[in-house]
Amino acid sequence: MTTFKKIFDYNQSWVSDKLQIEADYFEKLGQGQEPEILYIGCSDSRVTIEELTGAGPGEMFVHRNIANLVNNVDLNVMAVINYAVVHLKVKHVVVCGHYNCGGVKAAMQSLDLGILNPWLRNIRDVYRTHSAELNSIEDETKRYDRLVELNVQEQCINLVKTAAVQQAMKGRGLEVHGWVFDVRTGKLIDLNLDIHAILKKIMEIYKLD
Ligand code: CO
């Protein structure tokens, strides 16, 4: 059980550790940020991306929501993408899903979840788009895992549908990556998505620049 005392005690020792290594660590941190990565991940408490990748303060611009969705009418994620890509000029955008994602699981069930319905419908749409492949997987865990991966892929496609990402990919070589974190093993998996092939395929319809 986490207590708030534990949190503040830890913070105090973290500050001392940092200062011991570099006396002006926080002075430098206060001067600004130049992260190279925009990370879009799930809000799930087990997917602590900085801890599991060793990314320190200033290295990643982070956005998290339920089931790592890039929804084109979500002003929050769209503002994050615009700010990170256009203003901070990050070099990479990562969408990271994770196995055993509660949001993805919920979208596989027939259940009225109130305000979560419109949010999870985005994942149901991913299922519908890929229903032939998903329905051919008999093992339920494997089907669930595959939906997690396909959801990451579709959110990467949603990224590429934005003008900011299209322009940065062409203009300065911005890269988009799809990852999955396996909470059962601790391993981070690169799905090695061919974003340029995806870009080419969807540009006929989604070209904005
Ligand atoms: Co999740």
Short mmCIF file of C-alpha atoms and ligand atoms in Angstrom, two decimals:
data_model
loop_
_atom_site.label_atom_id
_atom_site.label_comp_id
_atom_site.label_asym_id
_atom_site.label_seq_id
_atom_site.Cartn_x
_atom_site.Cartn_y
_atom_site.Cartn_z
CA MET A 1 0.00 0.00 0.00
CA THR A 2 1.42 3.28 -1.06
CA THR A 3 1.38 5.95 1.57
CA PHE A 4 1.89 9.60 0.83
CA LYS A 5 4.70 9.67 3.37
CA LYS A 6 6.53 7.09 1.29
CA ILE A 7 6.08 9.24 -1.82
CA PHE A 8 7.45 12.43 -0.26
CA ASP A 9 10.29 10.60 1.52
CA TYR A 10 11.31 9.01 -1.76
CA ASN A 11 11.23 12.38 -3.48
CA GLN A 12 13.52 13.89 -0.87
CA SER A 13 16.12 11.17 -1.31
CA TRP A 14 15.78 11.43 -5.12
CA VAL A 15 16.58 15.14 -4.93
CA SER A 16 19.65 14.48 -2.77
CA ASP A 17 20.84 11.71 -5.12
CA LYS A 18 20.55 13.96 -8.15
CA LEU A 19 22.34 16.84 -6.43
CA GLN A 20 25.15 14.55 -5.34
CA ILE A 21 25.83 13.56 -8.95
CA GLU A 22 25.32 17.04 -10.42
CA ALA A 23 25.08 20.09 -8.18
CA ASP A 24 23.30 22.23 -10.78
CA TYR A 25 20.98 19.44 -12.00
CA PHE A 26 17.75 21.26 -11.15
CA GLU A 27 19.03 24.63 -12.31
CA LYS A 28 19.57 23.12 -15.74
CA LEU A 29 16.21 21.34 -15.63
CA GLY A 30 14.52 24.65 -14.89
CA GLN A 31 15.91 26.20 -18.05
CA GLY A 32 13.69 24.28 -20.46
CA GLN A 33 13.07 21.05 -22.29
CA GLU A 34 14.24 19.58 -25.58
CA PRO A 35 12.80 16.05 -25.55
CA GLU A 36 13.44 13.94 -28.65
CA ILE A 37 10.50 11.63 -28.07
CA LEU A 38 6.75 12.13 -27.82
CA TYR A 39 5.34 9.12 -25.98
CA ILE A 40 1.63 8.28 -26.14
CA GLY A 41 0.75 5.42 -23.82
CA CYS A 42 -1.98 3.92 -21.65
CA SER A 43 -2.86 5.38 -18.25
CA ASP A 44 -2.50 1.91 -16.72
CA SER A 45 -0.55 2.15 -13.44
CA ARG A 46 1.70 -0.77 -14.40
CA VAL A 47 3.11 0.87 -17.50
CA THR A 48 5.56 3.30 -15.92
CA ILE A 49 7.42 4.18 -19.09
CA GLU A 50 10.14 6.35 -17.57
CA GLU A 51 11.03 3.70 -15.02
CA LEU A 52 11.03 0.78 -17.42
CA THR A 53 13.09 2.60 -20.07
CA GLY A 54 15.34 4.64 -17.81
CA ALA A 55 14.21 7.87 -19.44
CA GLY A 56 15.09 10.78 -17.18
CA PRO A 57 13.42 14.16 -16.76
CA GLY A 58 13.49 16.12 -20.01
CA GLU A 59 13.82 13.08 -22.28
CA MET A 60 10.21 12.26 -23.12
CA PHE A 61 7.13 14.38 -23.69
CA VAL A 62 4.37 12.16 -22.33
CA HIS A 63 0.65 11.79 -22.97
CA ARG A 64 -1.34 8.97 -21.42
CA ASN A 65 -5.00 8.04 -21.74
CA ILE A 66 -7.11 4.90 -21.48
CA ALA A 67 -5.87 2.42 -24.10
CA ASN A 68 -3.39 4.86 -25.72
CA LEU A 69 -5.83 6.28 -28.25
CA VAL A 70 -5.08 8.95 -30.84
CA ASN A 71 -8.59 10.20 -31.45
CA ASN A 72 -8.91 13.03 -33.95
CA VAL A 73 -11.63 14.86 -31.98
CA ASP A 74 -9.79 14.58 -28.66
CA LEU A 75 -8.50 18.12 -28.21
CA ASN A 76 -6.13 16.94 -25.50
CA VAL A 77 -4.14 14.43 -27.54
CA MET A 78 -4.30 16.64 -30.65
CA ALA A 79 -2.87 19.60 -28.72
CA VAL A 80 -0.11 17.39 -27.30
CA ILE A 81 0.82 16.12 -30.77
CA ASN A 82 0.81 19.61 -32.25
CA TYR A 83 2.90 21.09 -29.47
CA ALA A 84 5.44 18.25 -29.43
CA VAL A 85 5.79 17.94 -33.21
CA VAL A 86 5.49 21.56 -34.36
CA HIS A 87 6.97 23.45 -31.42
CA LEU A 88 9.27 21.07 -29.53
CA LYS A 89 10.20 19.40 -32.83
CA VAL A 90 10.55 15.90 -31.38
CA LYS A 91 12.33 13.41 -33.63
CA HIS A 92 10.18 10.42 -32.74
CA VAL A 93 6.57 9.76 -31.82
CA VAL A 94 5.87 6.49 -30.03
CA VAL A 95 2.47 4.91 -29.47
CA CYS A 96 2.85 2.24 -26.81
CA GLY A 97 0.14 -0.25 -25.89
CA HIS A 98 0.38 -3.05 -23.40
CA TYR A 99 -0.89 -6.61 -23.06
CA ASN A 100 -3.62 -7.13 -20.44
CA CYS A 101 -4.96 -3.63 -21.19
CA GLY A 102 -8.26 -3.19 -19.35
CA GLY A 103 -9.52 -0.71 -21.93
CA VAL A 104 -8.94 -3.13 -24.78
CA LYS A 105 -10.50 -5.98 -22.77
CA ALA A 106 -13.59 -3.88 -22.02
CA ALA A 107 -14.01 -3.15 -25.73
CA MET A 108 -14.13 -6.91 -26.40
CA GLN A 109 -17.14 -7.36 -24.11
CA SER A 110 -20.84 -6.63 -24.43
CA LEU A 111 -21.16 -4.22 -21.57
CA ASP A 112 -22.64 -0.76 -21.09
CA LEU A 113 -19.89 1.28 -19.44
CA GLY A 114 -21.55 4.69 -19.58
CA ILE A 115 -19.20 7.53 -20.46
CA LEU A 116 -16.53 4.99 -21.35
CA ASN A 117 -18.69 3.75 -24.27
CA PRO A 118 -17.72 6.48 -26.78
CA TRP A 119 -14.07 6.22 -25.80
CA LEU A 120 -13.92 2.43 -26.07
CA ARG A 121 -15.85 2.53 -29.34
CA ASN A 122 -12.58 3.57 -30.98
CA ILE A 123 -11.19 0.16 -30.04
CA ARG A 124 -14.36 -1.60 -31.21
CA ASP A 125 -13.76 0.14 -34.56
CA VAL A 126 -10.24 -1.32 -34.63
CA TYR A 127 -11.79 -4.74 -33.99
CA ARG A 128 -14.29 -4.25 -36.81
CA THR A 129 -11.56 -3.15 -39.23
CA HIS A 130 -9.55 -6.27 -38.44
CA SER A 131 -12.38 -8.67 -37.58
CA ALA A 132 -11.42 -11.27 -40.21
CA GLU A 133 -7.94 -11.68 -38.72
CA LEU A 134 -9.09 -11.44 -35.10
CA ASN A 135 -11.98 -13.87 -35.46
CA SER A 136 -9.61 -16.43 -36.98
CA ILE A 137 -7.63 -16.53 -33.72
CA GLU A 138 -9.27 -19.15 -31.54
CA ASP A 139 -7.25 -18.68 -28.37
CA GLU A 140 -8.84 -15.80 -26.49
CA THR A 141 -5.60 -14.54 -24.90
CA LYS A 142 -3.87 -14.53 -28.28
CA ARG A 143 -6.81 -12.68 -29.84
CA TYR A 144 -6.71 -10.14 -27.01
CA ASP A 145 -2.93 -9.69 -27.46
CA ARG A 146 -3.39 -9.22 -31.19
CA LEU A 147 -6.08 -6.58 -30.67
CA VAL A 148 -3.66 -4.70 -28.39
CA GLU A 149 -1.09 -4.74 -31.24
CA LEU A 150 -3.60 -3.77 -33.92
CA ASN A 151 -4.87 -0.95 -31.72
CA VAL A 152 -1.31 0.44 -31.55
CA GLN A 153 -1.03 0.12 -35.33
CA GLU A 154 -4.33 1.95 -35.90
CA GLN A 155 -3.36 4.74 -33.49
CA CYS A 156 -0.09 5.16 -35.44
CA ILE A 157 -2.21 5.48 -38.57
CA ASN A 158 -4.33 8.11 -36.79
CA LEU A 159 -1.11 9.99 -36.03
CA VAL A 160 -0.13 9.93 -39.69
CA LYS A 161 -3.55 11.37 -40.56
CA THR A 162 -2.64 14.65 -38.84
CA ALA A 163 -1.17 17.52 -40.86
CA ALA A 164 1.56 18.15 -38.26
CA VAL A 165 2.88 14.59 -38.48
CA GLN A 166 2.61 14.39 -42.28
CA GLN A 167 4.58 17.60 -42.69
CA ALA A 168 7.25 16.64 -40.13
CA MET A 169 7.70 13.17 -41.64
CA LYS A 170 8.30 14.65 -45.08
CA GLY A 171 10.05 17.83 -44.04
CA ARG A 172 12.47 16.70 -41.36
CA GLY A 173 12.29 12.92 -41.11
CA LEU A 174 10.06 12.56 -38.05
CA GLU A 175 9.68 8.87 -37.21
CA VAL A 176 6.59 7.12 -35.85
CA HIS A 177 6.94 3.91 -33.83
CA GLY A 178 4.53 1.35 -32.44
CA TRP A 179 5.50 -0.47 -29.25
CA VAL A 180 3.86 -2.90 -26.86
CA PHE A 181 4.82 -3.41 -23.22
CA ASP A 182 4.32 -6.95 -21.97
CA VAL A 183 3.27 -6.59 -18.34
CA ARG A 184 3.67 -10.36 -17.93
CA THR A 185 7.40 -10.35 -18.69
CA GLY A 186 8.43 -6.70 -18.34
CA LYS A 187 9.65 -6.63 -21.92
CA LEU A 188 9.16 -3.71 -24.27
CA ILE A 189 8.46 -4.90 -27.83
CA ASP A 190 8.95 -2.86 -31.01
CA LEU A 191 6.22 -3.84 -33.49
CA ASN A 192 8.51 -2.64 -36.31
CA LEU A 193 5.62 -1.06 -38.17
CA ASP A 194 6.46 0.17 -41.66
CA ILE A 195 5.05 3.65 -41.21
CA HIS A 196 6.20 4.89 -44.62
CA ALA A 197 4.32 2.06 -46.32
CA ILE A 198 1.26 2.97 -44.25
CA LEU A 199 1.73 6.64 -45.14
CA LYS A 200 1.87 5.83 -48.84
CA LYS A 201 -1.26 3.70 -48.64
CA ILE A 202 -3.44 6.25 -46.86
CA MET A 203 -2.20 9.45 -48.50
CA GLU A 204 -4.63 9.26 -51.40
CA ILE A 205 -7.40 9.96 -48.92
CA TYR A 206 -5.72 11.64 -45.95
CA LYS A 207 -3.14 13.92 -47.57
CA LEU A 208 -3.35 17.36 -45.94
CA ASP A 209 -0.15 19.14 -46.85
CO CO B 1 -4.24 -0.14 -20.79
#
